[in-house]
GROMACS .gro file of N, CA and C in nm:
model
  507
    1MET      N    1   8.454  16.409  18.526
    1MET     CA    2   8.401  16.440  18.658
    1MET      C    3   8.501  16.401  18.766
    2HIS      N    4   8.563  16.285  18.752
    2HIS     CA    5   8.657  16.240  18.854
    2HIS      C    6   8.779  16.330  18.861
    3MET      N    7   8.819  16.387  18.747
    3MET     CA    8   8.937  16.472  18.744
    3MET      C    9   8.917  16.595  18.833
    4ILE      N   10   8.801  16.656  18.825
    4ILE     CA   11   8.773  16.774  18.908
    4ILE      C   12   8.768  16.733  19.055
    5HIS      N   13   8.702  16.624  19.084
    5HIS     CA   14   8.693  16.575  19.222
    5HIS      C   15   8.832  16.545  19.277
    6ASP      N   16   8.916  16.481  19.195
    6ASP     CA   17   9.053  16.450  19.238
    6ASP      C   18   9.132  16.579  19.264
    7ALA      N   19   9.115  16.679  19.178
    7ALA     CA   20   9.185  16.806  19.196
    7ALA      C   21   9.142  16.873  19.326
    8ILE      N   22   9.014  16.871  19.355
    8ILE     CA   23   8.963  16.932  19.477
    8ILE      C   24   9.019  16.860  19.599
    9GLU      N   25   9.029  16.727  19.591
    9GLU     CA   26   9.082  16.650  19.703
    9GLU      C   27   9.230  16.677  19.727
   10THR      N   28   9.303  16.725  19.626
   10THR     CA   29   9.446  16.750  19.643
   10THR      C   30   9.476  16.892  19.694
   11LEU      N   31   9.372  16.974  19.712
   11LEU     CA   32   9.395  17.109  19.761
   11LEU      C   33   9.465  17.105  19.897
   12GLU      N   34   9.567  17.189  19.908
   12GLU     CA   35   9.642  17.199  20.033
   12GLU      C   36   9.631  17.341  20.085
   13ALA      N   37   9.685  17.367  20.202
   13ALA     CA   38   9.676  17.499  20.264
   13ALA      C   39   9.725  17.608  20.171
   14LYS      N   40   9.836  17.586  20.103
   14LYS     CA   41   9.891  17.688  20.014
   14LYS      C   42   9.795  17.718  19.899
   15ASP      N   43   9.718  17.619  19.857
   15ASP     CA   44   9.622  17.640  19.748
   15ASP      C   45   9.508  17.732  19.791
   16PHE      N   46   9.473  17.730  19.918
   16PHE     CA   47   9.371  17.822  19.968
   16PHE      C   48   9.424  17.965  19.970
   17LEU      N   49   9.554  17.981  19.992
   17LEU     CA   50   9.616  18.113  19.981
   17LEU      C   51   9.612  18.159  19.835
   18THR      N   52   9.635  18.068  19.744
   18THR     CA   53   9.626  18.100  19.601
   18THR      C   54   9.484  18.142  19.564
   19LEU      N   55   9.386  18.070  19.614
   19LEU     CA   56   9.247  18.105  19.588
   19LEU      C   57   9.213  18.241  19.649
   20ALA      N   58   9.270  18.272  19.765
   20ALA     CA   59   9.249  18.404  19.825
   20ALA      C   60   9.311  18.512  19.739
   21ASN      N   61   9.424  18.483  19.676
   21ASN     CA   62   9.487  18.574  19.580
   21ASN      C   63   9.388  18.604  19.467
   22GLY      N   64   9.334  18.500  19.407
   22GLY     CA   65   9.240  18.517  19.296
   22GLY      C   66   9.113  18.589  19.338
   23ALA      N   67   9.062  18.557  19.456
   23ALA     CA   68   8.941  18.623  19.505
   23ALA      C   69   8.967  18.772  19.530
   24SER      N   70   9.084  18.805  19.582
   24SER     CA   71   9.120  18.946  19.603
   24SER      C   72   9.132  19.018  19.470
   25GLY      N   73   9.186  18.950  19.370
   25GLY     CA   74   9.194  19.007  19.236
   25GLY      C   75   9.055  19.034  19.179
   26PHE      N   76   8.964  18.942  19.202
   26PHE     CA   77   8.827  18.962  19.157
   26PHE      C   78   8.763  19.081  19.227
   27LEU      N   79   8.788  19.094  19.358
   27LEU     CA   80   8.735  19.209  19.431
   27LEU      C   81   8.796  19.339  19.379
   28SER      N   82   8.919  19.336  19.338
   28SER     CA   83   8.982  19.454  19.278
   28SER      C   84   8.907  19.494  19.152
   29ILE      N   85   8.875  19.398  19.069
   29ILE     CA   86   8.800  19.427  18.946
   29ILE      C   87   8.662  19.484  18.981
   30TYR      N   88   8.598  19.425  19.079
   30TYR     CA   89   8.468  19.474  19.123
   30TYR      C   90   8.477  19.621  19.164
   31TYR      N   91   8.577  19.655  19.244
   31TYR     CA   92   8.590  19.794  19.289
   31TYR      C   93   8.632  19.886  19.175
   32ALA      N   94   8.710  19.837  19.080
   32ALA     CA   95   8.743  19.919  18.962
   32ALA      C   96   8.615  19.951  18.885
   33LEU      N   97   8.529  19.852  18.868
   33LEU     CA   98   8.402  19.873  18.798
   33LEU      C   99   8.306  19.961  18.876
   34SER      N  100   8.325  19.968  19.008
   34SER     CA  101   8.240  20.049  19.095
   34SER      C  102   8.297  20.189  19.116
   35ASN      N  103   8.397  20.226  19.036
   35ASN     CA  104   8.461  20.358  19.047
   35ASN      C  105   8.521  20.384  19.184
   36ASN      N  106   8.583  20.284  19.241
   36ASN     CA  107   8.653  20.299  19.368
   36ASN      C  108   8.797  20.251  19.348
   37PRO      N  109   8.880  20.332  19.280
   37PRO     CA  110   9.015  20.286  19.246
   37PRO      C  111   9.104  20.261  19.366
   38ILE      N  112   9.084  20.332  19.476
   38ILE     CA  113   9.169  20.309  19.594
   38ILE      C  114   9.144  20.170  19.651
   39ALA      N  115   9.017  20.131  19.662
   39ALA     CA  116   8.985  19.995  19.709
   39ALA      C  117   9.036  19.893  19.608
   40ALA      N  118   9.024  19.923  19.480
   40ALA     CA  119   9.072  19.831  19.376
   40ALA      C  120   9.223  19.810  19.389
   41ILE      N  121   9.297  19.918  19.407
   41ILE     CA  122   9.443  19.906  19.426
   41ILE      C  123   9.474  19.827  19.553
   42ALA      N  124   9.400  19.856  19.661
   42ALA     CA  125   9.423  19.785  19.787
   42ALA      C  126   9.407  19.634  19.769
   43PHE      N  127   9.307  19.592  19.692
   43PHE     CA  128   9.287  19.448  19.674
   43PHE      C  129   9.394  19.384  19.585
   44VAL      N  130   9.455  19.459  19.494
   44VAL     CA  131   9.570  19.405  19.420
   44VAL      C  132   9.686  19.386  19.518
   45LEU      N  133   9.706  19.482  19.607
   45LEU     CA  134   9.813  19.468  19.707
   45LEU      C  135   9.787  19.350  19.799
   46ILE      N  136   9.661  19.330  19.839
   46ILE     CA  137   9.625  19.214  19.920
   46ILE      C  138   9.653  19.085  19.843
   47SER      N  139   9.623  19.086  19.713
   47SER     CA  140   9.655  18.970  19.629
   47SER      C  141   9.803  18.941  19.634
   48GLY      N  142   9.884  19.047  19.631
   48GLY     CA  143  10.029  19.030  19.638
   48GLY      C  144  10.073  18.963  19.767
   49VAL      N  145  10.007  18.997  19.877
   49VAL     CA  146  10.039  18.934  20.005
   49VAL      C  147  10.006  18.785  19.999
   50PHE      N  148   9.889  18.752  19.948
   50PHE     CA  149   9.851  18.611  19.937
   50PHE      C  150   9.943  18.535  19.841
   51ASP      N  151   9.983  18.600  19.731
   51ASP     CA  152  10.074  18.537  19.635
   51ASP      C  153  10.209  18.509  19.700
   52TYR      N  154  10.258  18.605  19.776
   52TYR     CA  155  10.384  18.587  19.849
   52TYR      C  156  10.372  18.471  19.948
   53LEU      N  157  10.263  18.471  20.026
   53LEU     CA  158  10.245  18.368  20.128
   53LEU      C  159  10.230  18.229  20.068
   54ASP      N  160  10.157  18.217  19.955
   54ASP     CA  161  10.143  18.082  19.897
   54ASP      C  162  10.277  18.030  19.848
   55GLY      N  163  10.359  18.117  19.792
   55GLY     CA  164  10.493  18.075  19.749
   55GLY      C  165  10.581  18.036  19.866
   56LYS      N  166  10.574  18.115  19.973
   56LYS     CA  167  10.653  18.088  20.092
   56LYS      C  168  10.613  17.954  20.155
   57VAL      N  169  10.483  17.931  20.168
   57VAL     CA  170  10.435  17.804  20.225
   57VAL      C  171  10.477  17.687  20.136
   58ALA      N  172  10.466  17.703  20.004
   58ALA     CA  173  10.505  17.595  19.912
   58ALA      C  174  10.653  17.562  19.927
   59ARG      N  175  10.738  17.665  19.938
   59ARG     CA  176  10.882  17.641  19.953
   59ARG      C  177  10.915  17.577  20.088
   60GLU      N  178  10.855  17.629  20.194
   60GLU     CA  179  10.887  17.580  20.329
   60GLU      C  180  10.835  17.440  20.354
   61THR      N  181  10.726  17.404  20.292
   61THR     CA  182  10.668  17.270  20.314
   61THR      C  183  10.707  17.173  20.203
   62ASN      N  184  10.779  17.224  20.102
   62ASN     CA  185  10.817  17.141  19.988
   62ASN      C  186  10.694  17.078  19.922
   63LYS      N  187  10.586  17.154  19.913
   63LYS     CA  188  10.459  17.103  19.861
   63LYS      C  189  10.425  17.160  19.724
   64SER      N  190  10.524  17.195  19.647
   64SER     CA  191  10.499  17.248  19.513
   64SER      C  192  10.460  17.134  19.420
   65ASN      N  193  10.352  17.154  19.342
   65ASN     CA  194  10.312  17.052  19.246
   65ASN      C  195  10.255  17.120  19.122
   66GLU      N  196  10.234  17.044  19.019
   66GLU     CA  197  10.187  17.099  18.891
   66GLU      C  198  10.050  17.164  18.903
   67PHE      N  199   9.960  17.104  18.979
   67PHE     CA  200   9.826  17.161  18.998
   67PHE      C  201   9.838  17.299  19.064
   68GLY      N  202   9.917  17.309  19.169
   68GLY     CA  203   9.935  17.436  19.238
   68GLY      C  204   9.998  17.542  19.150
   69LYS      N  205  10.092  17.500  19.065
   69LYS     CA  206  10.157  17.593  18.972
   69LYS      C  207  10.057  17.652  18.874
   70GLN      N  208   9.971  17.567  18.820
   70GLN     CA  209   9.869  17.614  18.726
   70GLN      C  210   9.765  17.701  18.796
   71LEU      N  211   9.724  17.661  18.914
   71LEU     CA  212   9.627  17.738  18.991
   71LEU      C  213   9.683  17.877  19.023
   72ASP      N  214   9.811  17.883  19.059
   72ASP     CA  215   9.876  18.010  19.090
   72ASP      C  216   9.876  18.102  18.968
   73SER      N  217   9.906  18.048  18.851
   73SER     CA  218   9.907  18.131  18.730
   73SER      C  219   9.767  18.184  18.697
   74LEU      N  220   9.665  18.103  18.718
   74LEU     CA  221   9.529  18.149  18.692
   74LEU      C  222   9.490  18.261  18.788
   75ALA      N  223   9.526  18.245  18.915
   75ALA     CA  224   9.499  18.352  19.012
   75ALA      C  225   9.577  18.478  18.976
   76ASP      N  226   9.702  18.461  18.936
   76ASP     CA  227   9.787  18.575  18.902
   76ASP      C  228   9.736  18.654  18.783
   77ILE      N  229   9.680  18.587  18.683
   77ILE     CA  230   9.631  18.662  18.566
   77ILE      C  231   9.511  18.748  18.605
   78VAL      N  232   9.431  18.700  18.699
   78VAL     CA  233   9.318  18.780  18.746
   78VAL      C  234   9.370  18.899  18.828
   79SER      N  235   9.454  18.870  18.927
   79SER     CA  236   9.499  18.971  19.022
   79SER      C  237   9.598  19.071  18.965
   80PHE      N  238   9.690  19.024  18.883
   80PHE     CA  239   9.799  19.109  18.837
   80PHE      C  240   9.793  19.140  18.687
   81GLY      N  241   9.697  19.077  18.619
   81GLY     CA  242   9.676  19.104  18.477
   81GLY      C  243   9.549  19.182  18.453
   82VAL      N  244   9.436  19.118  18.476
   82VAL     CA  245   9.307  19.180  18.447
   82VAL      C  246   9.277  19.296  18.544
   83ALA      N  247   9.304  19.278  18.672
   83ALA     CA  248   9.269  19.382  18.770
   83ALA      C  249   9.341  19.515  18.742
   84PRO      N  250   9.473  19.517  18.723
   84PRO     CA  251   9.536  19.647  18.693
   84PRO      C  252   9.485  19.710  18.564
   85ALA      N  253   9.461  19.628  18.463
   85ALA     CA  254   9.406  19.681  18.338
   85ALA      C  255   9.267  19.742  18.362
   86ALA      N  256   9.185  19.676  18.442
   86ALA     CA  257   9.052  19.728  18.474
   86ALA      C  258   9.061  19.859  18.552
   87ILE      N  259   9.158  19.868  18.641
   87ILE     CA  260   9.175  19.991  18.720
   87ILE      C  261   9.209  20.107  18.627
   88VAL      N  262   9.303  20.086  18.536
   88VAL     CA  263   9.341  20.192  18.442
   88VAL      C  264   9.221  20.228  18.354
   89LEU      N  265   9.151  20.127  18.305
   89LEU     CA  266   9.036  20.154  18.217
   89LEU      C  267   8.919  20.220  18.291
   90SER      N  268   8.912  20.202  18.421
   90SER     CA  269   8.803  20.265  18.497
   90SER      C  270   8.816  20.418  18.494
   91ASP      N  271   8.935  20.466  18.462
   91ASP     CA  272   8.958  20.610  18.458
   91ASP      C  273   8.971  20.664  18.316
   92SER      N  274   8.998  20.577  18.221
   92SER     CA  275   9.023  20.623  18.085
   92SER      C  276   8.955  20.529  17.986
   93TYR      N  277   8.856  20.581  17.916
   93TYR     CA  278   8.784  20.499  17.817
   93TYR      C  279   8.837  20.522  17.676
   94ALA      N  280   8.953  20.586  17.665
   94ALA     CA  281   9.012  20.612  17.534
   94ALA      C  282   9.047  20.481  17.465
   95THR      N  283   9.035  20.479  17.336
   95THR     CA  284   9.066  20.359  17.257
   95THR      C  285   9.210  20.315  17.279
   96LEU      N  286   9.301  20.410  17.287
   96LEU     CA  287   9.442  20.376  17.309
   96LEU      C  288   9.461  20.305  17.443
   97SER      N  289   9.391  20.351  17.545
   97SER     CA  290   9.398  20.284  17.676
   97SER      C  291   9.347  20.141  17.667
   98LEU      N  292   9.239  20.122  17.594
   98LEU     CA  293   9.184  19.987  17.576
   98LEU      C  294   9.283  19.896  17.503
   99VAL      N  295   9.344  19.947  17.398
   99VAL     CA  296   9.443  19.869  17.322
   99VAL      C  297   9.560  19.831  17.412
  100PHE      N  298   9.612  19.929  17.489
  100PHE     CA  299   9.724  19.900  17.579
  100PHE      C  300   9.684  19.800  17.687
  101ALA      N  301   9.560  19.810  17.736
  101ALA     CA  302   9.513  19.716  17.838
  101ALA      C  303   9.504  19.574  17.783
  102ILE      N  304   9.454  19.561  17.661
  102ILE     CA  305   9.447  19.428  17.597
  102ILE      C  306   9.587  19.371  17.578
  103CYS      N  307   9.678  19.453  17.531
  103CYS     CA  308   9.817  19.409  17.512
  103CYS      C  309   9.878  19.365  17.645
  104TYR      N  310   9.850  19.442  17.750
  104TYR     CA  311   9.903  19.411  17.884
  104TYR      C  312   9.852  19.275  17.933
  105VAL      N  313   9.721  19.252  17.920
  105VAL     CA  314   9.665  19.124  17.965
  105VAL      C  315   9.721  19.008  17.882
  106CYS      N  316   9.731  19.027  17.751
  106CYS     CA  317   9.787  18.921  17.666
  106CYS      C  318   9.934  18.893  17.700
  107ALA      N  319  10.010  18.999  17.727
  107ALA     CA  320  10.150  18.981  17.769
  107ALA      C  321  10.155  18.905  17.902
  108GLY      N  322  10.059  18.933  17.989
  108GLY     CA  323  10.052  18.860  18.116
  108GLY      C  324  10.030  18.711  18.095
  109PHE      N  325   9.940  18.677  18.003
  109PHE     CA  326   9.918  18.535  17.970
  109PHE      C  327  10.048  18.471  17.919
  110ILE      N  328  10.114  18.541  17.828
  110ILE     CA  329  10.239  18.489  17.770
  110ILE      C  330  10.344  18.473  17.880
  111ARG      N  331  10.359  18.573  17.963
  111ARG     CA  332  10.459  18.573  18.068
  111ARG      C  333  10.436  18.456  18.164
  112LEU      N  334  10.312  18.436  18.205
  112LEU     CA  335  10.282  18.328  18.299
  112LEU      C  336  10.300  18.190  18.235
  113ALA      N  337  10.260  18.174  18.110
  113ALA     CA  338  10.279  18.047  18.041
  113ALA      C  339  10.428  18.017  18.024
  114ALA      N  340  10.506  18.120  17.990
  114ALA     CA  341  10.651  18.100  17.975
  114ALA      C  342  10.713  18.061  18.109
  115PHE      N  343  10.668  18.124  18.216
  115PHE     CA  344  10.721  18.091  18.348
  115PHE      C  345  10.691  17.946  18.384
  116ASN      N  346  10.570  17.899  18.350
  116ASN     CA  347  10.532  17.763  18.385
  116ASN      C  348  10.615  17.656  18.315
  117ILE      N  349  10.676  17.689  18.202
  117ILE     CA  350  10.759  17.589  18.133
  117ILE      C  351  10.908  17.621  18.144
  118GLN      N  352  10.942  17.728  18.215
  118GLN     CA  353  11.082  17.767  18.232
  118GLN      C  354  11.158  17.661  18.310
  119LYS      N  355  11.278  17.631  18.264
  119LYS     CA  356  11.361  17.529  18.329
  119LYS      C  357  11.452  17.588  18.436
  120GLU      N  358  11.501  17.710  18.414
  120GLU     CA  359  11.594  17.772  18.509
  120GLU      C  360  11.518  17.823  18.631
  121ASN      N  361  11.572  17.796  18.750
  121ASN     CA  362  11.502  17.830  18.873
  121ASN      C  363  11.553  17.954  18.945
  122ASN      N  364  11.669  18.008  18.906
  122ASN     CA  365  11.724  18.118  18.984
  122ASN      C  366  11.704  18.255  18.920
  123ALA      N  367  11.624  18.263  18.813
  123ALA     CA  368  11.601  18.393  18.747
  123ALA      C  369  11.466  18.392  18.678
  124TYR      N  370  11.417  18.512  18.653
  124TYR     CA  371  11.297  18.531  18.573
  124TYR      C  372  11.340  18.590  18.440
  125PHE      N  373  11.275  18.552  18.333
  125PHE     CA  374  11.299  18.612  18.203
  125PHE      C  375  11.175  18.693  18.168
  126GLY      N  376  11.193  18.821  18.157
  126GLY     CA  377  11.081  18.912  18.146
  126GLY      C  378  11.035  18.950  18.286
  127LEU      N  379  10.979  19.069  18.298
  127LEU     CA  380  10.931  19.117  18.428
  127LEU      C  381  10.817  19.029  18.478
  128PRO      N  382  10.828  18.975  18.598
  128PRO     CA  383  10.717  18.895  18.652
  128PRO      C  384  10.590  18.979  18.662
  129ILE      N  385  10.478  18.915  18.643
  129ILE     CA  386  10.351  18.988  18.636
  129ILE      C  387  10.316  19.063  18.765
  130PRO      N  388  10.350  19.015  18.885
  130PRO     CA  389  10.323  19.100  19.002
  130PRO      C  390  10.401  19.232  18.996
  131GLY      N  391  10.525  19.225  18.952
  131GLY     CA  392  10.605  19.347  18.937
  131GLY      C  393  10.546  19.441  18.834
  132ALA      N  394  10.496  19.385  18.724
  132ALA     CA  395  10.431  19.466  18.621
  132ALA      C  396  10.307  19.535  18.678
  133ALA      N  397  10.229  19.461  18.757
  133ALA     CA  398  10.108  19.518  18.817
  133ALA      C  399  10.144  19.632  18.912
  134PHE      N  400  10.245  19.611  18.994
  134PHE     CA  401  10.283  19.714  19.090
  134PHE      C  402  10.337  19.838  19.019
  135LEU      N  403  10.408  19.819  18.908
  135LEU     CA  404  10.456  19.933  18.828
  135LEU      C  405  10.336  20.013  18.776
  136VAL      N  406  10.241  19.944  18.716
  136VAL     CA  407  10.122  20.010  18.660
  136VAL      C  408  10.045  20.084  18.769
  137LEU      N  409  10.025  20.020  18.882
  137LEU     CA  410   9.945  20.082  18.988
  137LEU      C  411  10.017  20.199  19.053
  138LEU      N  412  10.148  20.191  19.063
  138LEU     CA  413  10.225  20.303  19.117
  138LEU      C  414  10.210  20.426  19.027
  139VAL      N  415  10.224  20.404  18.897
  139VAL     CA  416  10.208  20.515  18.802
  139VAL      C  417  10.063  20.567  18.808
  140PHE      N  418   9.967  20.476  18.809
  140PHE     CA  419   9.825  20.516  18.814
  140PHE      C  420   9.797  20.600  18.938
  141TYR      N  421   9.852  20.561  19.051
  141TYR     CA  422   9.827  20.632  19.176
  141TYR      C  423   9.873  20.778  19.166
  142PHE      N  424   9.987  20.800  19.101
  142PHE     CA  425  10.042  20.935  19.092
  142PHE      C  426   9.999  21.012  18.968
  143SER      N  427   9.964  20.939  18.860
  143SER     CA  428   9.926  21.008  18.737
  143SER      C  429   9.834  20.921  18.652
  144HIS      N  430   9.706  20.948  18.659
  144HIS     CA  431   9.610  20.872  18.578
  144HIS      C  432   9.638  20.891  18.429
  145THR      N  433   9.691  21.006  18.393
  145THR     CA  434   9.720  21.035  18.252
  145THR      C  435   9.830  20.945  18.197
  146LEU      N  436   9.929  20.914  18.279
  146LEU     CA  437  10.041  20.832  18.235
  146LEU      C  438  10.016  20.682  18.249
  147ALA      N  439   9.912  20.645  18.322
  147ALA     CA  440   9.886  20.503  18.350
  147ALA      C  441   9.872  20.416  18.225
  148PRO      N  442   9.802  20.460  18.120
  148PRO     CA  443   9.796  20.375  18.000
  148PRO      C  444   9.936  20.346  17.942
  149TYR      N  445  10.025  20.444  17.953
  149TYR     CA  446  10.161  20.424  17.901
  149TYR      C  447  10.242  20.331  17.992
  150ALA      N  448  10.206  20.328  18.121
  150ALA     CA  449  10.266  20.231  18.212
  150ALA      C  450  10.224  20.090  18.174
  151LEU      N  451  10.097  20.075  18.129
  151LEU     CA  452  10.053  19.944  18.078
  151LEU      C  453  10.140  19.900  17.961
  152LEU      N  454  10.167  19.993  17.871
  152LEU     CA  455  10.249  19.961  17.754
  152LEU      C  456  10.391  19.924  17.796
  153LEU      N  457  10.450  20.003  17.885
  153LEU     CA  458  10.586  19.973  17.933
  153LEU      C  459  10.591  19.837  18.001
  154ALA      N  460  10.494  19.809  18.087
  154ALA     CA  461  10.489  19.680  18.156
  154ALA      C  462  10.471  19.565  18.056
  155THR      N  463  10.392  19.588  17.951
  155THR     CA  464  10.373  19.488  17.846
  155THR      C  465  10.507  19.451  17.784
  156ILE      N  466  10.581  19.553  17.746
  156ILE     CA  467  10.712  19.531  17.682
  156ILE      C  468  10.808  19.459  17.777
  157LEU      N  469  10.811  19.502  17.904
  157LEU     CA  470  10.901  19.440  18.002
  157LEU      C  471  10.865  19.295  18.030
  158MET      N  472  10.735  19.263  18.033
  158MET     CA  473  10.695  19.124  18.060
  158MET      C  474  10.737  19.028  17.951
  159VAL      N  475  10.734  19.072  17.825
  159VAL     CA  476  10.766  18.981  17.715
  159VAL      C  477  10.910  19.001  17.665
  160SER      N  478  10.987  19.081  17.737
  160SER     CA  479  11.126  19.104  17.698
  160SER      C  480  11.212  18.984  17.736
  161ASN      N  481  11.335  18.985  17.689
  161ASN     CA  482  11.433  18.883  17.727
  161ASN      C  483  11.517  18.928  17.846
  162LEU      N  484  11.478  19.038  17.909
  162LEU     CA  485  11.552  19.085  18.026
  162LEU      C  486  11.548  18.979  18.135
  163ARG      N  487  11.660  18.966  18.201
  163ARG     CA  488  11.672  18.868  18.309
  163ARG      C  489  11.658  18.940  18.442
  164PHE      N  490  11.567  18.892  18.526
  164PHE     CA  491  11.546  18.948  18.659
  164PHE      C  492  11.581  18.842  18.761
  165ARG      N  493  11.666  18.880  18.855
  165ARG     CA  494  11.706  18.787  18.961
  165ARG      C  495  11.589  18.761  19.054
  166LYS      N  496  11.573  18.637  19.096
  166LYS     CA  497  11.469  18.605  19.192
  166LYS      C  498  11.512  18.657  19.329
  167LEU      N  499  11.417  18.720  19.396
  167LEU     CA  500  11.442  18.769  19.531
  167LEU      C  501  11.383  18.671  19.630
  168SER      N  502  11.453  18.646  19.737
  168SER     CA  503  11.402  18.557  19.841
  168SER      C  504  11.377  18.637  19.967
  169PHE      N  505  11.258  18.623  20.021
  169PHE     CA  506  11.222  18.693  20.145
  169PHE      C  507  11.197  18.592  20.254
   0.00000   0.00000   0.00000
């Protein structure tokens, strides 16, 4: 009981941005389930804004900590893992789409866990999950038929050994 209370007491401004990321991801899933893919996509994009802002605030205030890192990954799996998969599945109930969506979400878990233990700070190994989500949603927006294959491509890129340079904004 004290552990949860202590965690709540350590919440900082950047953590509320992280929670807003996760809440936006949840709203994306809600709209995907409600057959409103445009609103669902919009909430993933809003999640991206909150994810960017929480990272920026953490860097500028030097307030990065282990709790915030874990909280960020949990929000990211909802917003950039489950939400894009739900959006694609809202349009395609084919078994292949479901298999690709499961693979995509599992790759997202792996990618985020690997990031949390990564020692190198100037690069990403494997496509970061926000980039994977944006790839899937871009393809979905232009071609619902190709979207399940975008899930598969993003899955492969997330768990690949490809090195992606970190961008600073």
